[in-house]
Amino acid sequence: MSAMNTNIRFFLVTGLLVLSAICSSICAQGVADRAADLGRLGRWIAAKQLLAPAMESAAHESNGRSWFVMGFIHKELHKEQGEFGADSPERLAAVFCLQRAIQLGLNASDQRMAVEALDFLARSYFREAIAMVEGFTWGSTAEILSLYGRYEALEASLNPNKDFGMQRSDLNRYLGQAHAVLLESQPTRSADELQAIFEAAIEHYRIALEGKSNDYATQYNLAITLYNQGVRKLKSIGYETSMFELMEIQDMCIALFEQSLIPMQAAHAQEPDRLETLKGLMTLHYALSQKEESDRYRAQIEEILGNR
């Protein structure tokens, strides 16, 4: 009799626990669905206020649907509030919640929507990074790279086999060009700052070429940036420049022009009839007092123009 009572108690306790878990799950689902209904009405703040406190309970903590709804709430609040920056809190929370939802398990429809939402969030990081490059300001590089890093990490979680080499190279080429534009458009900066901007431009071009060694645009822009730096050095010569300083500047200019020749020749080798590289080579050889080479490229330019 005692063994029978023990078995009955076991089954009763087990049944109550299962029933309690089912009730908790149903309750969690109900709160999540009510929050989703508020979201469909555009009441995202109210939806967050309803669901956020409940997320602290064990029922919601292990409920994929709750995390899914919470992720969409954060995503829509991110859009509504016009957040910017790699560490914008609503966007970070949206990513975390949606990834947690997928980890816990969702039905097929919610799974598809969660992946689409994460893809949107990944692309939002990328678009913001590119927008910052287009409106580039000195000192913003770290934030741009942070935004791109968020994009790449999130995109890699969705597409583990994706190769980001080309995108990284393109981003660094754009950053190189952005720094080069600053050098041309803001010449009144201090000499130290201009030098730092120049060095940053060259470094970004170098990184870009690591991923795409035969990229014409990167090679050409690197060559132009080096050449223009030499021209700026020449323009700094004034009546107050000492003989020693003059000789030092001339040596720096020659070194910059010689460095510029390497990527300009590489770009020319890829597109031999491109006028911009022919003009670049003609100009560089002239600057280096290599008249015979300069005249050879001049003749090629005249021949191409004559055939058009």
Coordinates of C-alpha atoms in Angstrom, one line a residue:
M1 CA 0.0 0.0 0.0
S2 CA 2.8 2.3 0.9
A3 CA 4.5 1.7 -2.5
M4 CA 1.2 2.4 -4.2
N5 CA 0.8 5.7 -2.3
T6 CA 4.3 6.7 -3.2
N7 CA 3.6 6.0 -6.9
I8 CA 0.4 8.0 -6.8
R9 CA 2.2 10.9 -5.1
F10 CA 4.9 10.8 -7.8
F11 CA 2.5 10.9 -10.6
L12 CA 0.5 13.6 -9.0
V13 CA 3.6 15.8 -8.4
T14 CA 4.8 15.1 -11.9
G15 CA 1.5 15.9 -13.4
L16 CA 1.2 19.1 -11.4
L17 CA 4.7 20.2 -12.6
V18 CA 3.8 19.5 -16.2
L19 CA 0.5 21.3 -15.9
S20 CA 2.3 24.2 -14.2
A21 CA 4.9 24.4 -17.1
I22 CA 2.1 24.2 -19.6
C23 CA 0.2 27.0 -17.9
S24 CA 3.4 29.1 -17.6
S25 CA 4.0 28.6 -21.3
I26 CA 0.5 29.6 -22.2
C27 CA 0.7 32.6 -20.0
A28 CA 4.0 33.7 -21.5
Q29 CA 2.6 33.2 -25.0
G30 CA -0.5 35.3 -24.1
V31 CA 1.6 38.2 -22.9
A32 CA 3.8 38.0 -25.9
D33 CA 0.8 37.9 -28.2
R34 CA -0.7 41.0 -26.5
A35 CA 2.5 42.8 -26.9
A36 CA 2.6 41.8 -30.6
D37 CA -1.0 43.2 -31.0
L38 CA 0.2 46.5 -29.6
G39 CA 3.1 46.5 -32.0
R40 CA 0.7 46.0 -34.9
L41 CA -1.1 49.1 -33.8
G42 CA 2.2 51.0 -33.8
R43 CA 2.3 51.2 -30.0
W44 CA 5.8 50.0 -29.7
I45 CA 6.6 51.8 -26.4
A46 CA 3.4 50.3 -24.8
A47 CA 4.4 46.9 -26.1
K48 CA 7.8 47.2 -24.6
Q49 CA 6.3 48.3 -21.2
L50 CA 4.0 45.3 -21.2
L51 CA 6.6 42.6 -22.2
A52 CA 9.8 43.9 -20.7
P53 CA 8.9 43.2 -17.0
A54 CA 7.5 39.8 -17.9
M55 CA 10.8 38.8 -19.6
E56 CA 12.4 38.5 -16.2
S57 CA 10.3 35.4 -15.4
A58 CA 11.4 31.9 -16.1
A59 CA 8.5 31.3 -18.4
H60 CA 9.4 34.1 -20.7
E61 CA 13.2 33.5 -20.3
S62 CA 12.8 30.1 -22.1
N63 CA 10.1 31.1 -24.5
G64 CA 11.3 31.7 -28.1
R65 CA 8.1 33.5 -29.0
S66 CA 8.6 36.1 -26.2
W67 CA 12.2 36.8 -27.4
F68 CA 11.0 37.0 -31.0
V69 CA 8.3 39.6 -30.1
M70 CA 10.7 41.6 -27.9
G71 CA 13.3 41.6 -30.8
F72 CA 10.8 43.2 -33.1
I73 CA 9.8 45.7 -30.5
H74 CA 13.4 46.8 -30.1
K75 CA 13.9 46.8 -33.9
E76 CA 10.9 49.1 -34.5
L77 CA 11.9 51.4 -31.7
H78 CA 15.4 51.6 -33.2
K79 CA 13.8 52.7 -36.5
E80 CA 11.3 55.0 -34.8
Q81 CA 13.9 56.8 -32.7
G82 CA 16.3 57.2 -35.6
E83 CA 19.2 55.8 -33.7
F84 CA 22.8 56.0 -35.0
G85 CA 26.0 54.5 -33.9
A86 CA 27.5 51.0 -33.5
D87 CA 26.4 50.9 -29.8
S88 CA 22.8 52.2 -30.3
P89 CA 21.0 50.3 -27.5
E90 CA 17.7 49.4 -29.3
R91 CA 19.4 48.0 -32.3
L92 CA 21.8 46.0 -30.1
A93 CA 18.9 44.7 -28.0
A94 CA 17.0 43.7 -31.1
V95 CA 19.9 41.7 -32.4
F96 CA 20.3 39.9 -29.0
C97 CA 16.6 39.1 -28.6
L98 CA 16.2 37.8 -32.2
Q99 CA 19.3 35.6 -31.9
R100 CA 18.1 34.3 -28.6
A101 CA 14.7 33.5 -30.1
I102 CA 16.3 31.5 -32.9
Q103 CA 18.4 29.7 -30.4
L104 CA 15.4 28.7 -28.3
G105 CA 13.4 27.6 -31.4
L106 CA 10.5 29.2 -33.4
N107 CA 7.8 28.0 -35.7
A108 CA 8.7 28.2 -39.4
S109 CA 7.0 31.6 -40.0
D110 CA 8.6 33.3 -37.0
Q111 CA 11.9 31.8 -37.9
R112 CA 11.8 33.3 -41.4
M113 CA 10.7 36.7 -40.0
A114 CA 13.5 36.6 -37.4
V115 CA 16.2 35.9 -40.0
E116 CA 14.8 38.6 -42.3
A117 CA 14.8 41.1 -39.4
L118 CA 18.4 40.2 -38.5
D119 CA 19.4 40.7 -42.2
F120 CA 17.8 44.1 -42.1
L121 CA 19.7 45.0 -39.0
A122 CA 23.0 43.8 -40.4
R123 CA 22.4 45.9 -43.6
S124 CA 21.5 48.9 -41.4
Y125 CA 25.0 48.8 -39.9
F126 CA 26.6 48.6 -43.3
R127 CA 24.5 51.4 -44.8
E128 CA 25.4 53.6 -41.8
A129 CA 29.1 52.9 -42.2
I130 CA 29.0 53.8 -45.9
A131 CA 27.0 57.0 -45.1
M132 CA 29.7 58.1 -42.6
V133 CA 32.4 57.5 -45.3
E134 CA 30.5 59.6 -47.8
G135 CA 30.2 62.4 -45.2
F136 CA 33.6 61.7 -43.8
T137 CA 35.1 63.8 -41.0
W138 CA 38.5 63.4 -39.5
G139 CA 38.4 61.2 -36.4
S140 CA 35.3 59.2 -37.5
T141 CA 37.3 56.1 -38.8
A142 CA 36.9 54.1 -35.5
E143 CA 33.1 54.4 -35.5
I144 CA 33.0 53.5 -39.2
L145 CA 35.0 50.4 -38.6
S146 CA 33.0 49.5 -35.6
L147 CA 29.7 49.8 -37.6
Y148 CA 31.2 47.6 -40.3
G149 CA 32.4 45.1 -37.7
R150 CA 28.9 44.8 -36.4
Y151 CA 27.6 44.3 -39.9
E152 CA 30.2 41.6 -40.7
A153 CA 29.7 39.7 -37.4
L154 CA 25.9 39.7 -37.8
E155 CA 26.0 38.8 -41.5
A156 CA 28.4 36.0 -40.7
S157 CA 26.0 34.5 -38.2
L158 CA 23.4 34.3 -40.9
N159 CA 25.7 33.3 -43.7
P160 CA 28.7 31.4 -42.2
N161 CA 30.4 30.7 -45.5
K162 CA 30.2 34.3 -46.8
D163 CA 33.6 35.8 -47.9
F164 CA 33.9 39.5 -46.8
G165 CA 37.3 40.1 -48.5
M166 CA 36.0 42.2 -51.3
Q167 CA 33.8 44.3 -49.1
R168 CA 36.6 45.0 -46.7
S169 CA 38.8 46.0 -49.5
D170 CA 36.2 48.3 -51.0
L171 CA 35.5 49.9 -47.6
N172 CA 39.2 50.6 -47.1
R173 CA 39.5 52.0 -50.6
Y174 CA 36.6 54.4 -49.8
L175 CA 38.3 55.4 -46.6
G176 CA 41.6 56.0 -48.4
Q177 CA 39.7 58.3 -50.9
A178 CA 37.9 60.0 -48.0
H179 CA 41.1 60.9 -46.3
A180 CA 42.6 62.0 -49.6
V181 CA 39.7 64.4 -50.2
L182 CA 40.3 65.9 -46.7
L183 CA 43.8 66.7 -47.7
E184 CA 42.7 68.6 -50.8
S185 CA 39.6 70.3 -49.2
Q186 CA 41.1 71.3 -45.8
P187 CA 44.7 72.4 -46.4
T188 CA 44.6 74.9 -43.5
R189 CA 44.9 72.1 -40.9
S190 CA 48.1 71.9 -39.0
A191 CA 51.1 70.2 -40.6
D192 CA 51.0 67.3 -38.1
E193 CA 47.3 66.7 -38.7
L194 CA 47.7 66.8 -42.5
Q195 CA 50.6 64.3 -42.2
A196 CA 48.5 62.0 -40.0
I197 CA 45.6 62.2 -42.6
F198 CA 48.0 61.4 -45.4
E199 CA 49.5 58.4 -43.6
A200 CA 46.0 57.1 -42.8
A201 CA 45.0 57.4 -46.4
I202 CA 48.0 55.3 -47.5
E203 CA 47.4 52.7 -44.8
H204 CA 43.8 52.2 -46.0
Y205 CA 44.9 51.8 -49.6
R206 CA 47.5 49.3 -48.4
I207 CA 44.9 47.2 -46.6
A208 CA 42.5 47.5 -49.6
L209 CA 45.3 46.1 -51.9
E210 CA 45.9 43.2 -49.5
G211 CA 42.4 41.9 -50.3
K212 CA 42.3 43.0 -54.0
S213 CA 45.8 43.3 -55.2
N214 CA 44.9 44.1 -58.8
D215 CA 42.2 46.6 -58.1
Y216 CA 42.6 49.4 -60.6
A217 CA 40.8 52.1 -58.7
T218 CA 42.9 51.5 -55.5
Q219 CA 46.2 51.5 -57.4
Y220 CA 45.3 54.7 -59.3
N221 CA 44.0 56.6 -56.2
L222 CA 47.0 55.5 -54.2
A223 CA 49.3 56.8 -56.9
I224 CA 47.5 60.1 -57.1
T225 CA 47.5 60.6 -53.3
L226 CA 51.3 60.0 -53.2
Y227 CA 51.8 62.4 -56.1
N228 CA 49.6 65.1 -54.6
Q229 CA 51.5 64.9 -51.3
G230 CA 54.7 65.6 -53.2
V231 CA 53.1 68.6 -54.9
R232 CA 51.9 69.9 -51.5
K233 CA 55.5 69.6 -50.2
L234 CA 56.8 71.6 -53.2
K235 CA 54.1 74.3 -52.6
S236 CA 55.3 74.7 -49.0
I237 CA 58.6 76.1 -50.3
G238 CA 58.7 79.9 -49.7
Y239 CA 61.2 82.7 -49.6
E240 CA 61.9 81.9 -45.9
T241 CA 62.8 78.3 -46.7
S242 CA 66.4 77.6 -45.9
M243 CA 68.8 75.8 -48.2
F244 CA 68.9 72.8 -46.0
E245 CA 65.1 72.7 -45.8
L246 CA 64.9 73.1 -49.5
M247 CA 67.1 70.1 -50.1
E248 CA 65.2 68.0 -47.6
I249 CA 61.8 68.9 -49.2
Q250 CA 63.2 68.1 -52.6
D251 CA 64.4 64.7 -51.4
M252 CA 60.9 64.0 -49.9
C253 CA 59.2 64.9 -53.1
I254 CA 61.4 62.7 -55.2
A255 CA 60.7 59.8 -52.8
L256 CA 57.0 60.4 -53.0
F257 CA 57.0 60.6 -56.8
E258 CA 59.0 57.4 -57.1
Q259 CA 56.6 55.7 -54.7
S260 CA 53.7 57.0 -56.8
L261 CA 55.2 55.4 -59.9
I262 CA 54.7 51.8 -58.6
P263 CA 50.9 51.8 -58.3
M264 CA 50.5 54.0 -61.3
Q265 CA 52.4 51.5 -63.4
A266 CA 50.4 48.7 -61.9
A267 CA 47.2 50.4 -62.8
H268 CA 48.5 51.2 -66.3
A269 CA 49.4 47.5 -66.9
Q270 CA 45.8 46.6 -66.3
E271 CA 44.3 49.2 -68.7
P272 CA 47.1 50.3 -71.1
D273 CA 44.9 52.6 -73.1
R274 CA 43.4 54.5 -70.2
L275 CA 44.2 58.2 -70.5
E276 CA 44.2 59.0 -66.8
T277 CA 47.1 56.6 -66.1
L278 CA 49.0 57.6 -69.2
K279 CA 48.8 61.2 -68.1
G280 CA 49.8 60.2 -64.6
L281 CA 52.9 58.4 -65.9
M282 CA 53.8 61.3 -68.2
T283 CA 53.5 63.7 -65.3
L284 CA 55.4 61.6 -62.8
H285 CA 58.3 61.0 -65.2
Y286 CA 58.4 64.7 -66.0
A287 CA 58.5 65.5 -62.2
L288 CA 61.4 63.1 -61.8
S289 CA 63.2 64.8 -64.7
Q290 CA 62.9 61.7 -66.9
K291 CA 62.0 63.6 -70.1
E292 CA 62.5 60.7 -72.5
E293 CA 60.0 58.5 -70.6
S294 CA 57.6 61.4 -70.1
D295 CA 57.7 62.1 -73.9
R296 CA 57.0 58.4 -74.7
Y297 CA 53.7 58.5 -72.7
R298 CA 52.9 61.9 -74.2
A299 CA 53.1 60.3 -77.6
Q300 CA 50.8 57.5 -76.6
I301 CA 48.3 60.0 -75.4
E302 CA 48.4 61.9 -78.6
E303 CA 48.1 58.7 -80.6
I304 CA 45.0 57.6 -78.7
L305 CA 43.4 61.0 -79.0
G306 CA 44.2 61.1 -82.7
N307 CA 42.4 57.8 -83.3
R308 CA 39.2 59.0 -81.6

